XYZ file of N, CA and C in Angstrom:
300
model
N -29.834 -13.445 0.518
C -28.547 -13.669 0.256
C -28.054 -14.239 1.666
N -27.075 -15.357 1.676
C -26.834 -16.122 2.614
C -25.702 -15.242 3.567
N -25.389 -15.521 4.683
C -24.451 -14.873 5.496
C -22.965 -15.140 5.118
N -22.753 -16.119 4.539
C -21.292 -16.451 3.803
C -21.293 -15.284 2.415
N -22.154 -15.228 1.881
C -22.304 -14.128 0.930
C -21.893 -12.737 1.254
N -22.702 -12.591 2.372
C -22.515 -11.104 3.059
C -21.025 -10.910 3.485
N -20.532 -12.044 4.212
C -19.213 -11.877 4.591
C -18.222 -11.666 3.589
N -18.431 -12.375 2.284
C -17.507 -12.369 1.183
C -17.558 -10.869 0.718
N -18.824 -10.417 0.485
C -18.919 -8.933 0.204
C -18.264 -8.035 0.951
N -18.118 -7.995 2.303
C -17.664 -7.140 3.203
C -16.246 -7.394 3.128
N -15.586 -8.609 2.996
C -14.028 -8.567 2.839
C -13.725 -8.378 1.571
N -14.403 -8.459 0.408
C -13.864 -7.916 -0.568
C -13.810 -6.185 -0.642
N -14.962 -5.677 -0.261
C -14.964 -4.466 -0.010
C -13.818 -3.742 0.897
N -13.761 -4.581 1.905
C -12.756 -3.940 3.015
C -11.319 -4.019 2.684
N -11.109 -5.264 1.791
C -9.660 -5.353 1.448
C -9.231 -4.558 0.140
N -9.972 -3.838 -0.307
C -9.803 -2.934 -1.458
C -9.117 -1.825 -1.150
N -8.106 -1.400 -1.605
C -7.017 -0.264 -1.234
C -8.108 0.928 -0.966
N -8.853 1.538 -2.005
C -9.723 2.610 -1.743
C -10.583 2.442 -0.371
N -11.254 1.392 -0.121
C -11.846 1.233 1.251
C -11.114 1.052 2.024
N -10.072 0.482 2.007
C -9.173 -0.198 3.249
C -8.515 1.248 3.806
N -8.495 2.645 3.041
C -7.881 3.933 3.490
C -9.014 4.575 4.092
N -10.246 4.011 3.893
C -11.394 4.807 4.260
C -11.846 4.351 5.807
N -12.659 5.099 6.674
C -12.866 4.859 7.769
C -13.938 3.497 7.486
N -14.298 2.910 8.698
C -15.239 1.843 8.771
C -16.377 2.211 8.548
N -16.938 3.628 8.941
C -18.212 4.144 8.685
C -18.409 4.387 6.984
N -17.308 4.498 6.479
C -17.276 4.720 4.822
C -17.515 3.512 4.046
N -16.798 2.416 4.779
C -17.108 1.077 4.132
C -18.441 0.378 4.567
N -18.982 0.848 5.683
C -20.423 0.447 5.781
C -21.391 1.236 5.044
N -21.142 2.649 4.706
C -21.982 3.086 3.847
C -22.074 2.449 2.690
N -21.169 1.914 1.984
C -21.181 1.387 0.795
C -21.558 -0.052 0.498
N -21.375 -0.815 1.692
C -21.802 -2.141 1.576
C -22.951 -2.481 0.906
N -24.338 -1.858 1.539
C -25.560 -2.239 0.921
C -25.528 -2.003 -0.674
N -24.836 -0.839 -1.067
C -24.886 -0.339 -2.409
C -24.403 -1.484 -3.332
N -22.759 -2.128 -2.647
C -22.386 -2.999 -3.351
C -23.071 -4.285 -3.673
N -23.780 -4.573 -2.490
C -24.712 -5.814 -2.843
C -25.791 -5.535 -3.963
N -26.489 -4.222 -3.769
C -27.731 -3.926 -4.490
C -27.189 -3.955 -6.108
N -26.037 -2.907 -6.184
C -25.576 -2.546 -7.547
C -24.732 -3.302 -8.222
N -23.705 -3.846 -7.491
C -22.423 -4.587 -7.995
C -22.170 -6.132 -7.592
N -23.357 -6.845 -6.983
C -23.219 -8.222 -6.485
C -22.527 -9.218 -7.599
N -22.871 -8.726 -9.081
C -22.271 -9.762 -10.026
C -20.975 -9.737 -9.939
N -19.954 -8.664 -9.226
C -18.612 -8.504 -9.476
C -18.017 -9.200 -8.023
N -18.698 -9.591 -7.372
C -18.325 -10.240 -6.141
C -17.624 -11.630 -6.494
N -16.386 -11.807 -5.925
C -15.719 -11.178 -4.834
C -14.397 -10.186 -5.477
N -14.517 -9.822 -6.678
C -13.621 -8.891 -7.377
C -13.614 -7.612 -6.707
N -12.609 -7.331 -5.778
C -12.801 -5.822 -5.207
C -12.632 -4.661 -6.171
N -11.792 -5.023 -7.123
C -11.462 -3.920 -7.974
C -12.786 -3.443 -9.022
N -13.436 -4.725 -9.322
C -14.536 -4.332 -10.239
C -15.605 -3.880 -9.177
N -15.941 -4.175 -8.033
C -16.896 -3.638 -7.258
C -16.584 -2.338 -7.107
N -15.287 -1.847 -6.959
C -15.030 -0.310 -6.612
C -15.382 0.296 -7.734
N -14.851 -0.159 -9.238
C -15.526 0.498 -10.380
C -17.042 0.545 -10.608
N -17.343 -0.599 -10.187
C -18.945 -0.608 -10.406
C -19.922 0.499 -9.502
N -19.321 0.544 -8.386
C -19.788 1.702 -7.364
C -19.564 3.259 -7.804
N -18.133 3.143 -8.255
C -17.858 4.760 -8.912
C -18.560 5.091 -9.887
N -18.923 4.080 -10.923
C -19.501 4.387 -12.031
C -21.191 4.520 -11.914
N -21.685 4.012 -10.806
C -23.108 3.883 -10.324
C -23.535 5.557 -9.938
N -22.786 6.428 -9.897
C -23.080 7.912 -9.537
C -24.248 8.141 -8.991
N -25.269 8.722 -9.631
C -26.420 9.039 -8.846
C -27.199 7.702 -8.274
N -26.964 6.575 -8.723
C -27.594 5.405 -8.152
C -27.477 5.102 -6.862
N -26.279 5.580 -6.377
C -25.680 5.096 -4.899
C -26.570 5.829 -3.783
N -26.654 5.263 -2.613
C -27.182 5.882 -1.483
C -26.576 7.166 -1.234
N -27.164 8.114 -0.592
C -26.504 9.479 -0.387
C -25.298 9.257 0.438
N -25.035 8.213 1.290
C -23.963 8.228 2.096
C -22.873 7.402 1.238
N -22.983 6.433 0.508
C -22.099 5.986 -0.370
C -21.700 7.026 -1.418
N -22.569 7.644 -1.811
C -22.399 8.796 -2.810
C -21.136 9.932 -2.162
N -21.326 10.015 -0.851
C -20.441 11.024 -0.354
C -19.107 10.648 -0.188
N -18.920 9.162 -0.110
C -17.784 8.462 -0.077
C -16.909 8.784 -1.120
N -17.423 8.224 -2.567
C -16.986 8.458 -3.522
C -16.973 9.966 -4.219
N -17.700 10.740 -3.893
C -17.813 11.995 -4.561
C -18.091 13.006 -3.329
N -16.948 13.150 -2.561
C -17.136 14.318 -1.354
C -17.368 15.632 -1.781
N -18.050 16.273 -1.151
C -18.363 17.598 -1.503
C -17.142 18.384 -1.497
N -16.864 19.445 -2.552
C -15.750 20.099 -2.620
C -15.872 21.307 -1.937
N -14.644 21.606 -1.215
C -14.568 22.774 -0.681
C -14.008 24.010 -1.451
N -14.691 24.807 -1.646
C -14.127 26.064 -2.436
C -13.340 26.962 -1.445
N -11.843 27.229 -1.756
C -11.253 27.955 -0.948
C -10.872 29.330 -1.955
N -10.474 30.622 -1.364
C -9.924 31.094 -2.409
C -8.477 31.361 -2.005
N -7.676 31.429 -2.948
C -6.367 31.608 -2.817
C -5.927 32.813 -2.414
N -5.061 32.963 -1.520
C -4.665 34.443 -1.001
C -3.907 34.982 -1.981
N -4.124 36.558 -2.028
C -3.387 37.284 -3.114
C -1.841 37.173 -2.681
N -1.204 37.230 -3.982
C 0.321 37.195 -3.747
C 0.943 38.329 -2.677
N 2.170 38.314 -2.181
C 2.458 39.436 -1.596
C 2.674 40.581 -2.400
N 2.369 41.669 -2.179
C 2.615 42.936 -3.063
C 1.784 43.164 -4.110
N 0.918 42.089 -4.223
C -0.054 42.499 -5.434
C -1.302 43.129 -4.882
N -1.732 43.744 -5.753
C -3.118 44.620 -5.576
C -4.171 43.898 -6.279
N -5.292 44.219 -5.757
C -6.380 43.638 -6.504
C -6.457 44.772 -7.728
N -7.055 44.109 -9.100
C -6.983 44.645 -10.317
C -7.902 46.187 -10.069
N -8.958 46.190 -9.294
C -10.025 47.388 -9.085
C -9.690 48.370 -8.362
N -8.500 48.104 -7.449
C -8.147 48.967 -6.381
C -7.495 50.263 -6.716
N -7.920 51.347 -6.240
C -7.461 52.589 -6.805
C -6.496 52.965 -5.790
N -5.252 53.666 -5.816
C -4.215 54.057 -4.962
C -4.756 55.096 -4.012
N -4.644 55.176 -2.714
C -4.983 56.164 -1.951
C -4.706 57.655 -2.456
N -5.885 58.556 -2.090
C -5.689 59.975 -2.660
C -4.458 60.589 -1.862
N -3.867 61.683 -2.387
C -2.712 62.272 -2.046
C -3.217 63.165 -0.676
N -2.223 63.430 0.071
C -2.833 64.134 1.146
C -3.117 65.477 0.744
N -4.144 66.445 1.445
C -4.424 67.572 1.270
C -2.985 68.443 1.400
N -3.091 69.505 0.199
C -1.859 70.522 0.340
C -2.099 71.530 1.417
N -1.020 71.962 2.023
C -1.315 72.853 3.083
C -1.042 74.303 2.312
N -1.901 75.159 2.232
C -1.906 76.462 1.404
C -1.389 77.522 2.521
N -1.405 77.350 3.594
C -0.949 78.049 4.738
C 0.509 78.569 4.633
N 1.050 79.705 4.544
C 2.447 79.871 4.512
C 3.130 80.151 6.122
N 2.630 79.935 7.034
C 3.087 80.126 8.270
C 4.384 79.694 8.599
């Protein structure tokens, strides 16, 4: 592939809003995949983006992480005043049998 074609691919990818918002590192991660998997859509940036997104498991690990970042699972904090369903109330204090 000629130098002009590589530049056209890079420009098409870099001007796409999805990639424009990403870092240069993210764009660089997907440029080889764009050429390998989606070359027939050059210079249409929207079609390249759709092609990459639809390529899923065929993407390189670096580009896959751009389109499908790992999800961070967070637990939602309990609501104020809410008790967890299995939590028992504390036992009552012992009664004082002493009549002093």
